[in-house]
Short mmCIF file of C-alpha atoms in Angstrom, two decimals:
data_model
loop_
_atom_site.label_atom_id
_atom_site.label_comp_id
_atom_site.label_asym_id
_atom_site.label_seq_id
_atom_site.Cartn_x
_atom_site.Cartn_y
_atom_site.Cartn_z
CA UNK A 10 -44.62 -31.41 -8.91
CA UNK A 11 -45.16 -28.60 -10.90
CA UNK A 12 -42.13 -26.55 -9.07
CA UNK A 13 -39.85 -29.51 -9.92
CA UNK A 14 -40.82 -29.39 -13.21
CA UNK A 15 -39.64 -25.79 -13.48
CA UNK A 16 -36.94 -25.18 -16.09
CA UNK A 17 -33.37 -24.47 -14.65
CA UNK A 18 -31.19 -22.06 -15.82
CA UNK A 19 -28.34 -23.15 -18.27
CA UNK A 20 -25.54 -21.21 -16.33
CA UNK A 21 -26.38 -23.10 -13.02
CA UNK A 22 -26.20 -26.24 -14.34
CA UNK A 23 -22.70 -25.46 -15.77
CA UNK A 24 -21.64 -23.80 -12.29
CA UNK A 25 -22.39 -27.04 -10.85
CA UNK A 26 -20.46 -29.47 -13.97
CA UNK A 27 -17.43 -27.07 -12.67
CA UNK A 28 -17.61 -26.60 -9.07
CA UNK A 29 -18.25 -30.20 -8.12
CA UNK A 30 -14.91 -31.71 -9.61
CA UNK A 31 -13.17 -28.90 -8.56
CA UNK A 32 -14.47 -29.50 -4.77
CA UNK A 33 -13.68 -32.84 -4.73
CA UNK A 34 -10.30 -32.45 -6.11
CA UNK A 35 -9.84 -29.54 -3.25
CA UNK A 36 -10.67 -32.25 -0.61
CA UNK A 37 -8.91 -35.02 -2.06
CA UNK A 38 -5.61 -33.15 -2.41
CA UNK A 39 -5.98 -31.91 1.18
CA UNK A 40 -6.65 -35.07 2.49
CA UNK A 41 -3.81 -36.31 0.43
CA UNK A 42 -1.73 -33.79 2.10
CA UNK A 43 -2.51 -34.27 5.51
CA UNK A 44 -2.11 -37.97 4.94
CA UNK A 45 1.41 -37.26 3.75
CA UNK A 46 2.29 -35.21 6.50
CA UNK A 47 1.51 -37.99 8.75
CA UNK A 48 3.54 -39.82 7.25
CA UNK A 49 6.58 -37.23 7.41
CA UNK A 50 9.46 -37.93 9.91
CA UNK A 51 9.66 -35.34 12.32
CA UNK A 52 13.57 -34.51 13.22
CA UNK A 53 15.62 -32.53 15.62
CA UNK A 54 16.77 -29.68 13.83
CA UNK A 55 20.46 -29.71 13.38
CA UNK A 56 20.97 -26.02 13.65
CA UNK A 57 24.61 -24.69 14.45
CA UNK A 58 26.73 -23.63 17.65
CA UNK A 59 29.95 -22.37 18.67
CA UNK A 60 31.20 -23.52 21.98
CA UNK A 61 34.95 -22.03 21.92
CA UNK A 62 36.29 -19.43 23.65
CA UNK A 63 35.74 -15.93 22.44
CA UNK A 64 33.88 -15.17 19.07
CA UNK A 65 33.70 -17.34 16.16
CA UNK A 66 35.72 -16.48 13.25
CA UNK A 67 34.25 -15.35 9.90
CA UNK A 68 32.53 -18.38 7.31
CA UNK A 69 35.64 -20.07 5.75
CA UNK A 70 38.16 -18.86 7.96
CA UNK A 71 37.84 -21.89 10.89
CA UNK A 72 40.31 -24.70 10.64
CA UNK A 73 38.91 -27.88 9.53
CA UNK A 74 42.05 -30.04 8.86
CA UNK A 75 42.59 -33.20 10.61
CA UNK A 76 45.54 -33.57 12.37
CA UNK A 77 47.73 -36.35 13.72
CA UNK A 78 47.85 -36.44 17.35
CA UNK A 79 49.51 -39.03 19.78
CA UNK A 80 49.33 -38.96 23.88
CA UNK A 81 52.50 -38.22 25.82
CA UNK A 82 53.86 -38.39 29.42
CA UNK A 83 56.48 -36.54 31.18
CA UNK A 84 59.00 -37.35 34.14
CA UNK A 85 57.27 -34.43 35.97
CA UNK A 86 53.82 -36.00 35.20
CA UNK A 87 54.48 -39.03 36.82
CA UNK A 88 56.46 -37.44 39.78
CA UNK A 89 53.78 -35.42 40.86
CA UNK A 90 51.31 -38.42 40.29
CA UNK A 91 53.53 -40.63 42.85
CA UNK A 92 54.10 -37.71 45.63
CA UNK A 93 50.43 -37.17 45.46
CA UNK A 94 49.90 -41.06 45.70
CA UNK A 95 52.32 -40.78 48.47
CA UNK A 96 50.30 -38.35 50.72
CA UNK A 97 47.22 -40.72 50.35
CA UNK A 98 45.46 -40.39 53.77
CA UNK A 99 43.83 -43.54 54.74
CA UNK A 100 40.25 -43.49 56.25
CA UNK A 101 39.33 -46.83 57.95
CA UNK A 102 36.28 -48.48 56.63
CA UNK A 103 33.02 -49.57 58.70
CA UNK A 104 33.66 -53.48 59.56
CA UNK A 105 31.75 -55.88 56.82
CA UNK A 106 30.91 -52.12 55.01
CA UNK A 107 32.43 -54.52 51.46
CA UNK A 108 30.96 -51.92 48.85
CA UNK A 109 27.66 -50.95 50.39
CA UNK A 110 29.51 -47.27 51.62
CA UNK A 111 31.24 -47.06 48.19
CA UNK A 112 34.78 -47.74 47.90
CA UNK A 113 36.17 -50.44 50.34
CA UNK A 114 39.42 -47.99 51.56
CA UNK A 115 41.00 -51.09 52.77
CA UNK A 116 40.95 -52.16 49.16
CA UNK A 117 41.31 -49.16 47.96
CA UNK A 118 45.13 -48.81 50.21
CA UNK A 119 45.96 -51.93 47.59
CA UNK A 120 44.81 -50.10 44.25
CA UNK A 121 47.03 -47.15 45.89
CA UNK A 122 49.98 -49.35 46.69
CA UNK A 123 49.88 -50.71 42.91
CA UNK A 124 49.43 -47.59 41.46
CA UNK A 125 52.70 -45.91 43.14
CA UNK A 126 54.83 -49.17 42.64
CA UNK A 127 53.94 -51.54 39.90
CA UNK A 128 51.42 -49.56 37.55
CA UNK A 129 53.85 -48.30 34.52
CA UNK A 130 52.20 -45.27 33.19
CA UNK A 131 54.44 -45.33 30.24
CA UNK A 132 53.94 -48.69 28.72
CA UNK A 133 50.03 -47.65 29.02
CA UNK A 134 50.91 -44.74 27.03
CA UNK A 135 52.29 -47.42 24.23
CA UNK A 136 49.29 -49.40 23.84
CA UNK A 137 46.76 -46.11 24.01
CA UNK A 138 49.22 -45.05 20.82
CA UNK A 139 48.48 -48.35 19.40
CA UNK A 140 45.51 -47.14 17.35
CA UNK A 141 46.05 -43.78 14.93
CA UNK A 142 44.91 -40.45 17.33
CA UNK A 143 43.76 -37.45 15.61
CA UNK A 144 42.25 -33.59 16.21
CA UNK A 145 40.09 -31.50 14.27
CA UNK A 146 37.94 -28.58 15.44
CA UNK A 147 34.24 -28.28 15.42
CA UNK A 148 32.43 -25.29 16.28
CA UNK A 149 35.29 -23.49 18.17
CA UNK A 150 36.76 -26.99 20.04
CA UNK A 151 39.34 -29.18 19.23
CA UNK A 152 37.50 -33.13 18.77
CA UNK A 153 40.19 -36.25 19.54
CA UNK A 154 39.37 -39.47 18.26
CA UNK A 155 40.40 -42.63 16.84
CA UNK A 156 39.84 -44.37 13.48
CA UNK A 157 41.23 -47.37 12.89
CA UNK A 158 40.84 -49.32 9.29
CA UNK A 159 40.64 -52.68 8.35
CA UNK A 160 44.59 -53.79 7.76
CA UNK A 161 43.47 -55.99 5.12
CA UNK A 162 40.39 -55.98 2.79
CA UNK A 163 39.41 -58.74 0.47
CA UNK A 164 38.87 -57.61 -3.13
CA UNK A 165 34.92 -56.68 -3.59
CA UNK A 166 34.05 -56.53 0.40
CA UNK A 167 32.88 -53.07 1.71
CA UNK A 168 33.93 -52.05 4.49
CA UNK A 169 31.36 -50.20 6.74
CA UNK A 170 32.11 -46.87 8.95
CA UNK A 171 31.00 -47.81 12.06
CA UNK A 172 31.23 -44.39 15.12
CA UNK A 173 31.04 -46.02 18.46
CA UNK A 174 30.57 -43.32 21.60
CA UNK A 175 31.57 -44.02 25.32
CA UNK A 176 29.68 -42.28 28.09
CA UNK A 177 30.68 -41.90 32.12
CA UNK A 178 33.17 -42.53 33.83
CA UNK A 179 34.55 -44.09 30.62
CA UNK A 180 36.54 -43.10 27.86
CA UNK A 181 37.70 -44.27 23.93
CA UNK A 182 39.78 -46.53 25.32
CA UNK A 183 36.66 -48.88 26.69
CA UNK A 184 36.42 -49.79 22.84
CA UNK A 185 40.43 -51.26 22.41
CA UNK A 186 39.41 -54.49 22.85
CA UNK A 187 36.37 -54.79 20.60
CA UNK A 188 38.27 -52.61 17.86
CA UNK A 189 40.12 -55.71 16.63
CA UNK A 190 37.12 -58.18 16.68
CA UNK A 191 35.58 -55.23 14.04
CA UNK A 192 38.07 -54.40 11.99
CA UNK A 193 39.37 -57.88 11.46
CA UNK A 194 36.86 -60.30 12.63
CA UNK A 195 37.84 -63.18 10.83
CA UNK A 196 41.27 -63.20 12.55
CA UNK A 197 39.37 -63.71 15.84
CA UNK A 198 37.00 -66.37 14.09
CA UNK A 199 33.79 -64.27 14.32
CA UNK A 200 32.50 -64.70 10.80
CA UNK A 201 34.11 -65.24 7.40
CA UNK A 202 34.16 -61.66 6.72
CA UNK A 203 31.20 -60.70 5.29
CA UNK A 204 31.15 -57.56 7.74
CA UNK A 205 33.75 -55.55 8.37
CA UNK A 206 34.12 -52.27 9.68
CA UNK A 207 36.03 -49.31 9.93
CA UNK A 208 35.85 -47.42 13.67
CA UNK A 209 35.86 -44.18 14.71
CA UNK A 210 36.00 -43.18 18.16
CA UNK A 211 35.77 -39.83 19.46
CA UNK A 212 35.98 -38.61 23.06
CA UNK A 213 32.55 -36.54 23.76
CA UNK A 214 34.03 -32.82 24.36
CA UNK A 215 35.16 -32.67 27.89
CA UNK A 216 36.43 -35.95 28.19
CA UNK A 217 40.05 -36.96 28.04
CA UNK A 218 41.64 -35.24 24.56
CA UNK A 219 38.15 -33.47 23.57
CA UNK A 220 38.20 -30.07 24.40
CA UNK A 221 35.59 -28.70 27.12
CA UNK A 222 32.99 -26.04 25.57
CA UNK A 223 33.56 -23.01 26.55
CA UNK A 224 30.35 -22.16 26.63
CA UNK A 225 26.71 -22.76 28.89
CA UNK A 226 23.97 -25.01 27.10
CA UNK A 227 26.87 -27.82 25.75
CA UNK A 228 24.53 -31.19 25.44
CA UNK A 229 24.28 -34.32 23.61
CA UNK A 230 22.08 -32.29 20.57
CA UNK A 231 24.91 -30.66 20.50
CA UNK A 232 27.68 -33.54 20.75
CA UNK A 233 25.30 -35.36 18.23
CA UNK A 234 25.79 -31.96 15.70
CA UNK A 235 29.24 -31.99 16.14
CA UNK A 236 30.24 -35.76 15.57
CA UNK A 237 27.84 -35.49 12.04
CA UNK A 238 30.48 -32.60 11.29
CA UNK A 239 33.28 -35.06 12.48
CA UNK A 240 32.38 -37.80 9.92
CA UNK A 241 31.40 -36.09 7.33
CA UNK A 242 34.91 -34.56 7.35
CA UNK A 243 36.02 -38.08 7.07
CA UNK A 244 34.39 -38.34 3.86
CA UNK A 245 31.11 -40.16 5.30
CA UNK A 246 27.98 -40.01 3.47
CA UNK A 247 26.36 -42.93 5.28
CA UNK A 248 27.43 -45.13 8.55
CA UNK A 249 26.58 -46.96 11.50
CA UNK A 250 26.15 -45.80 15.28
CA UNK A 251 26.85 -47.33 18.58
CA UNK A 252 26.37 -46.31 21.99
CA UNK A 253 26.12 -46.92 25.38
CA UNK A 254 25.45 -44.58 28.74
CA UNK A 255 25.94 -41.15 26.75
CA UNK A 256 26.67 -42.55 23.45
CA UNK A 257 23.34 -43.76 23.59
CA UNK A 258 22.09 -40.81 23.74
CA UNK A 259 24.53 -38.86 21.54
CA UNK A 260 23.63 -41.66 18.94
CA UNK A 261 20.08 -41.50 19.27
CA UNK A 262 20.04 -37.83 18.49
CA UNK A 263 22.26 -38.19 15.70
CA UNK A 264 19.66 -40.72 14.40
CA UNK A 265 17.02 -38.02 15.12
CA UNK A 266 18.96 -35.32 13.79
CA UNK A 267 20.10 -36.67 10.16
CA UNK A 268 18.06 -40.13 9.71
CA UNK A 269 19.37 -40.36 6.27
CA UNK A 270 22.85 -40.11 7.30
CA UNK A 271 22.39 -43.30 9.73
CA UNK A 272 22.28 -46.89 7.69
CA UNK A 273 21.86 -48.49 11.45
CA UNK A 274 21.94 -47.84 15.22
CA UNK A 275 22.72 -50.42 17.78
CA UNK A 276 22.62 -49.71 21.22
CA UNK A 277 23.51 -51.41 24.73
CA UNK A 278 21.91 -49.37 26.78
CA UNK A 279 18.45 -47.49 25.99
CA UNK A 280 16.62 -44.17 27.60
CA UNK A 281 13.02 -44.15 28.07
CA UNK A 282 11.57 -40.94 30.19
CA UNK A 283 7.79 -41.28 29.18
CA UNK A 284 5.75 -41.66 32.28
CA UNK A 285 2.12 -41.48 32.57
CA UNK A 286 -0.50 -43.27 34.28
CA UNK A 287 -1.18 -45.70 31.12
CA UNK A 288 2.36 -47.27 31.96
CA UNK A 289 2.02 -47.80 35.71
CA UNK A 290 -1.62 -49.41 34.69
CA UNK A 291 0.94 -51.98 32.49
CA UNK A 292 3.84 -52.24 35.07
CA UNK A 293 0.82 -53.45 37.58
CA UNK A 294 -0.63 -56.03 35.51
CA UNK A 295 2.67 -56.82 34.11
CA UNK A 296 4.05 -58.41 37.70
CA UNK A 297 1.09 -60.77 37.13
CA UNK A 298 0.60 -61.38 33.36
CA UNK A 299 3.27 -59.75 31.40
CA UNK A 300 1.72 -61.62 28.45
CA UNK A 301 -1.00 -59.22 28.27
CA UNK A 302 1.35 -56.07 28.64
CA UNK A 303 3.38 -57.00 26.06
CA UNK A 304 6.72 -58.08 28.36
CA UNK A 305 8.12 -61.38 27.52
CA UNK A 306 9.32 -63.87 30.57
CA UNK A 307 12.54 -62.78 30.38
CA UNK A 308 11.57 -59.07 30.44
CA UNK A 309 9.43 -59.99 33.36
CA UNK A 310 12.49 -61.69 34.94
CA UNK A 311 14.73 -58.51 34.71
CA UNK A 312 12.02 -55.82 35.27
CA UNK A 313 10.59 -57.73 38.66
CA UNK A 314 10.18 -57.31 41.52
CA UNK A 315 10.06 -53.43 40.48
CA UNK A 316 10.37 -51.37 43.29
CA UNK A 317 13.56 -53.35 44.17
CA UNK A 318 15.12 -53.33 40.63
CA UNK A 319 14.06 -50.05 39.55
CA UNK A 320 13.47 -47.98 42.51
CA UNK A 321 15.87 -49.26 45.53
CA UNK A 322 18.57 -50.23 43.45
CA UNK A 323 18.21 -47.23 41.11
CA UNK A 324 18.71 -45.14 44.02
CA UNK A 325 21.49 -46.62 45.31
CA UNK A 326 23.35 -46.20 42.04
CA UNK A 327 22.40 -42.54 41.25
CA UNK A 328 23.82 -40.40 43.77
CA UNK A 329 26.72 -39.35 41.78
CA UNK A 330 24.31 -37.84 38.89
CA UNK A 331 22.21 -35.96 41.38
CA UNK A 332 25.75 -34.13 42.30
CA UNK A 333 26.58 -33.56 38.77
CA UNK A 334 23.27 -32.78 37.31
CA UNK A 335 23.21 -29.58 39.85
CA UNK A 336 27.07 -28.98 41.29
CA UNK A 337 29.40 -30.58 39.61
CA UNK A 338 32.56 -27.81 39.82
CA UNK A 339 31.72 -28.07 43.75
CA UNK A 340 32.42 -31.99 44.00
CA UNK A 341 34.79 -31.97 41.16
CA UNK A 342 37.50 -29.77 42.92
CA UNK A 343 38.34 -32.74 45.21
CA UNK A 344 38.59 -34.62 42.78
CA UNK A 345 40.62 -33.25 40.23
CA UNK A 346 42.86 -32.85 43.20
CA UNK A 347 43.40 -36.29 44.28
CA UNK A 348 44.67 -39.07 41.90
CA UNK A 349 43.03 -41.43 44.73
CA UNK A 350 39.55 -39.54 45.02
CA UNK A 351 39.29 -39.53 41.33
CA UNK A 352 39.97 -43.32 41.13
CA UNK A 353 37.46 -44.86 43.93
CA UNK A 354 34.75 -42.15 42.36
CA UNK A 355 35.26 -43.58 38.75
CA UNK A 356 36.17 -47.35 39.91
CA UNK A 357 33.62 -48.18 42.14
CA UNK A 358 31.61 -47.62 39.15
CA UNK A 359 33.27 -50.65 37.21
CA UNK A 360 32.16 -52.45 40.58
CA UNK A 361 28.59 -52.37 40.80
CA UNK A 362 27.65 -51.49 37.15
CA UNK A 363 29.14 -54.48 36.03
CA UNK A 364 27.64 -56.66 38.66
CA UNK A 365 25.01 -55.30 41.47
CA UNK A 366 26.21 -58.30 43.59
CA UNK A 367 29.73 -56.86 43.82
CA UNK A 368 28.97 -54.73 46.28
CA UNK A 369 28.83 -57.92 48.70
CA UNK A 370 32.82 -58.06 48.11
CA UNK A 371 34.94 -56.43 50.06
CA UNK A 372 37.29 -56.01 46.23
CA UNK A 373 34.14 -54.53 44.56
CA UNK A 374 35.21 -57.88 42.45
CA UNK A 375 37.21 -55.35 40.18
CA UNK A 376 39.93 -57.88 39.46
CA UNK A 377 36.84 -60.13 38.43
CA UNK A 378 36.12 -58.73 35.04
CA UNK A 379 38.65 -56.20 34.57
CA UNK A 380 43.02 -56.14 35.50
CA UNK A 381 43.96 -52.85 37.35
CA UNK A 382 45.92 -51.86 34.43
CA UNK A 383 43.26 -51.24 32.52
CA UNK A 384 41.00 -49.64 35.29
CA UNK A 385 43.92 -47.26 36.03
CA UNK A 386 44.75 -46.43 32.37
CA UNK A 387 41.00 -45.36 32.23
CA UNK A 388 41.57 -43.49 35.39
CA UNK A 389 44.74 -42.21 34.02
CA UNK A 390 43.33 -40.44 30.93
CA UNK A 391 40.78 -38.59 33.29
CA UNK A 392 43.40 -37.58 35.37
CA UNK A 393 46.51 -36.58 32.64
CA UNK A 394 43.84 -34.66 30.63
CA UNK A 395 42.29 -33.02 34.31
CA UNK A 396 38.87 -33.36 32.54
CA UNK A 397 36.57 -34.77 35.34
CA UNK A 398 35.06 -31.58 36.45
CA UNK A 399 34.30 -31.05 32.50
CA UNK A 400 32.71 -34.31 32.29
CA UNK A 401 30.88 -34.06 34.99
CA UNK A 402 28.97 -30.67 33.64
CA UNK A 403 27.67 -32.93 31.18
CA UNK A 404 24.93 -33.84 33.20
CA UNK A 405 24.41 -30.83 34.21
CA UNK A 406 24.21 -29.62 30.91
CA UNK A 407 21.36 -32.06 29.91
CA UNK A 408 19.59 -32.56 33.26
CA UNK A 409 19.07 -28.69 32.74
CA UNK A 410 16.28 -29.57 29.84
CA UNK A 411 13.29 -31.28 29.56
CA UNK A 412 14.59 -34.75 28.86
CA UNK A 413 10.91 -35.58 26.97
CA UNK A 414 12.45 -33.57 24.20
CA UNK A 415 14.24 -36.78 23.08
CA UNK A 416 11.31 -38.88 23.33
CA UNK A 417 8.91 -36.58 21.40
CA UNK A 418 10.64 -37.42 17.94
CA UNK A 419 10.92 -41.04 17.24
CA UNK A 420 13.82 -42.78 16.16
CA UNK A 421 12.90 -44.31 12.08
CA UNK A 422 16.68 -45.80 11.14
CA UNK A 423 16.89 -49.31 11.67
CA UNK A 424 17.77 -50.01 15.68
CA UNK A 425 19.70 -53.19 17.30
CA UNK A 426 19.62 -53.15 20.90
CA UNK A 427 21.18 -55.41 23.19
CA UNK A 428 19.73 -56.08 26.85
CA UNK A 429 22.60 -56.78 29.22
CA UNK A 430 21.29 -58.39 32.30
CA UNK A 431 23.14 -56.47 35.02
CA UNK A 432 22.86 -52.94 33.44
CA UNK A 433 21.49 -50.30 35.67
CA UNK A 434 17.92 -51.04 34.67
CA UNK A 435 15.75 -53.07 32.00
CA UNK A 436 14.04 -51.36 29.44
CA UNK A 437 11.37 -54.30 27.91
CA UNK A 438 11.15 -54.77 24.18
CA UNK A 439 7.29 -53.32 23.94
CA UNK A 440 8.76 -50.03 25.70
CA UNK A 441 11.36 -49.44 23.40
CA UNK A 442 8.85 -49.77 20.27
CA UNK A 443 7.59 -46.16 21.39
CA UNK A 444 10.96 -44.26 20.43
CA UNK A 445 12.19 -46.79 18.29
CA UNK A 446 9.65 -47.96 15.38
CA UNK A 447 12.22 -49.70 13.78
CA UNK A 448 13.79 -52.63 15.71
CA UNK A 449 15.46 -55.11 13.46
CA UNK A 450 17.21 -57.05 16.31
CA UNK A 451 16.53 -57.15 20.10
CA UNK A 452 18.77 -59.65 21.77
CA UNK A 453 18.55 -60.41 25.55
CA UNK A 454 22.18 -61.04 26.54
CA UNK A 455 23.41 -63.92 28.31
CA UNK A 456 25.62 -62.20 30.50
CA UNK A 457 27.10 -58.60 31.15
CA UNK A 458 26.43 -55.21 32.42
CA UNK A 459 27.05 -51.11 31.63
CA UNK A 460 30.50 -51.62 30.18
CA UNK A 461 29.89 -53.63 27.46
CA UNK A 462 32.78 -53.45 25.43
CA UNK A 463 35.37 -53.20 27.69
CA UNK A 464 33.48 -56.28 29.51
CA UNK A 465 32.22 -58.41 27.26
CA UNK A 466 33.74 -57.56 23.78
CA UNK A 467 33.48 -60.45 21.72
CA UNK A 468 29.65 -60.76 22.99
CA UNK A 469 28.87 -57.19 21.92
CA UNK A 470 30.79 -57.54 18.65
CA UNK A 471 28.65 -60.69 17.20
CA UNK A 472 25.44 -58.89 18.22
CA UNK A 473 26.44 -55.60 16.37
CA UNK A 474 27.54 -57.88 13.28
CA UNK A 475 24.00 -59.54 13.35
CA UNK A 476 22.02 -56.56 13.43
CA UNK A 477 24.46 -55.26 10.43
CA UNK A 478 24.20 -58.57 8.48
CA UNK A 479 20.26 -58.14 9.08
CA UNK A 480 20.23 -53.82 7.95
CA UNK A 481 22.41 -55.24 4.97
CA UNK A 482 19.61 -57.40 3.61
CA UNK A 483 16.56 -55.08 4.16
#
């Protein structure tokens, strides 16, 4: 008692009046901090690249005009196309084989016999020119693409840039029949026109009028850098993304890379690489109450039985990328040399991505969903532009990294996706919440598959104009 009683200094007491605030303002601030770097949003970094030939050109000295461009044909073009048609060597097909070998050749010796005689390369040519073609070059390579603008605008409506990218084996021109349902919807009595867009459509380098890099290391970070470049050339501060196959990758990083340039980002078709032993634990219990796990009925419907939808039939549709992902110049020779290789290796693709079942008809059921005009004409640009060996790198290209990397950084911009039913596989709602935390709309498709657009355009244009309508009000 008596030591307790013991006068303290003066100074000491002070020390303490001093220090203690000043702790607990050091603590609070660096709690504060690390609480706001939680809530930071992590990005890809944009960085830079040059991907034309030889070295890049001092700062200010690259061309960045935008110039005109329209597609042209040739008498000699289409010559050599029909002698090469001509030598076509047949290769009988296995007896009730339909599409389970790949290409049925005895349907494939009809698609051969159109091509050479009825097939008019040059009235394709017309309606490719149909929408306004341009070039610019990015980082060393010269970028095609399409924009096409509303032909009329009512006075006080905004019109919203909307960049829509194609993946493999498709092109720009999967997107010429849902162009007009965006541009002028209410001529095609999809909504009084409260949303209406602008579209841009580039070809991913590469691909038909987009230059191939000239360079190693040429991926969708990359493709995602350049098409920021490409609109905000255009004059683009802010705009809208939509993707499928690639595109939905190349649009995802874009989100990642610049989530302030990216109002919205609707997607058909969505990547998820985590694995772990958590999400077998939920694909187990999820056969038997998907409830728990988080999967709705329908999710359950499409994601069951699993080793046949995402394993067997998985397989069955991925040999192609295994080729391309490790030796794609190898396969690519053949067919950049044959018109009719190159079609039944990008055509039997518009088979059995649009409907697994097609490969129970001995026609792939092609004519089905799709006229051979417009499969050729897709086939066509591939083979004018002699870009399938270049496209096919692209997998090689990305295959090459660790494909977490685009699952480690979340996606924050508000996402629409919608869930075909016949796409390759089914990625449930719940699964997609772990790259995308912000899902405004999540629509489970009556009917479709991979090729959205070019399948199902009107379907895939009210979906994009709900999840717009829905960003618009947030």
């Amino acid at each position: 008692q008596a030591i307790l009683c013991l006068p303290r200094p003066f100074d000491y007491s002070q020390k303490n009046a001093v220090l203690v605030p000043v702790a607990a303002l050091g603590v609070g601030g660096m709690l504060l901090c690390w609480l706001r770097s939680g809530r930071k949003i992590k990005t890809i970094d944009m960085g830079d690249g040059w991907w034309g030939a030889g070295e890049r050109p001092p700062k200010g000295k690259e061309d960045t005009s935008i110039r005109p461009f329209k597609i042209e044909t040739s008498d000699k073009e289409i010559e050599d196309l029909h002698q090469r048609l001509d030598r076509f060597r047949f290769t009988p097909h296995v007896e009730g084989a339909a599409f389970h070998y790949g290409f049925n050749s005895s349907y494939l010796r009809k698609v051969v016999d159109y091509w050479r005689n009825q097939f008019d390369w040059r009235k394709q040519v017309e309606v490719l020119n149909k929408y306004p073609h341009f070039h610019t070059t990015i980082e060393g390579i010269d970028i095609h693409f399409i924009h096409v603008k509303p032909s009329y605008v009512p006075h006080g409506q905004a019109v919203r840039p909307l960049l829509m990218v194609h993946g493999w084996p498709g092109s720009f021109y999967e997107f010429y029949k849902i162009i007009p349902l965006l541009t002028e919807p209410a001529k095609h009595g999809l909504n009084e026109g409260d949303v209406v867009f602008e579209v841009i459509c580039p070809s991913i380098p590469g691909y038909a009028f987009s230059e191939a890099s000239h360079q190693k290391g040429f991926d969708s970070i990359a493709t995602a850098r350049i098409f920021h470049k490409l609109m905000n050339r255009l004059g683009f501060k802010e705009y809208y993304l939509q993707g499928g196959d690639w595109g939905s990758r190349i649009t995802t990083n874009m989100a990642q890379m610049l989530p302030q340039s990216v109002k919205g980002l609707h997607l058909n078709l969505v990547f998820i690489t985590t694995q772990g032993l958590g999400k077998m634990i939920r694909t187990m219990l999820g056969a038997y109450v998907p409830w728990l796990v988080g999967f709705s009925r329908e999710d359950a419907r499409r994601f069951y039985p699993f080793m046949q939808k995402n394993v067997y039939d998985v397989l069955r549709e991925s040999g192609y990328l295994h080729i391309q992902a490790t030796k794609p110049d190898t396969a690519g020779c053949g067919l950049n040399d044959s018109p009719v290789g190159l079609a039944a290796y990008i055509m039997e693709k518009f088979s059995t991505w649009t409907d697994k079942s097609f490969r129970n008809k001995d026609d792939g059921g092609l004519e089905s969903k799709y006229t051979l005009d417009e499969l050729l004409t897709n086939v066509m640009i591939y083979w004018v532009t002699s870009s399938i060996v270049s496209s096919m790198r692209y997998y090689k290209e990305n295959f090459s990294k660790d494909p977490r990397i685009h699952d480690r950084v979340s996606v924050h911009v508000p996402t629409g996706i919608a869930a075909f039913p016949q796409e390759i596989v089914h990625v449930p709602r719940v699964w997609t919440k772990n790259v995308y935390k912000n899902i405004v709309t999540y629509t489970y498709m009556p009917r479709g598959g991979h090729f959205a657009a070019f399948e199902e355009p009107k379907l895939l244009a009210q979906d994009i104009m709900q999840f717009v309508r829905k960003v618009e009000q947030l």
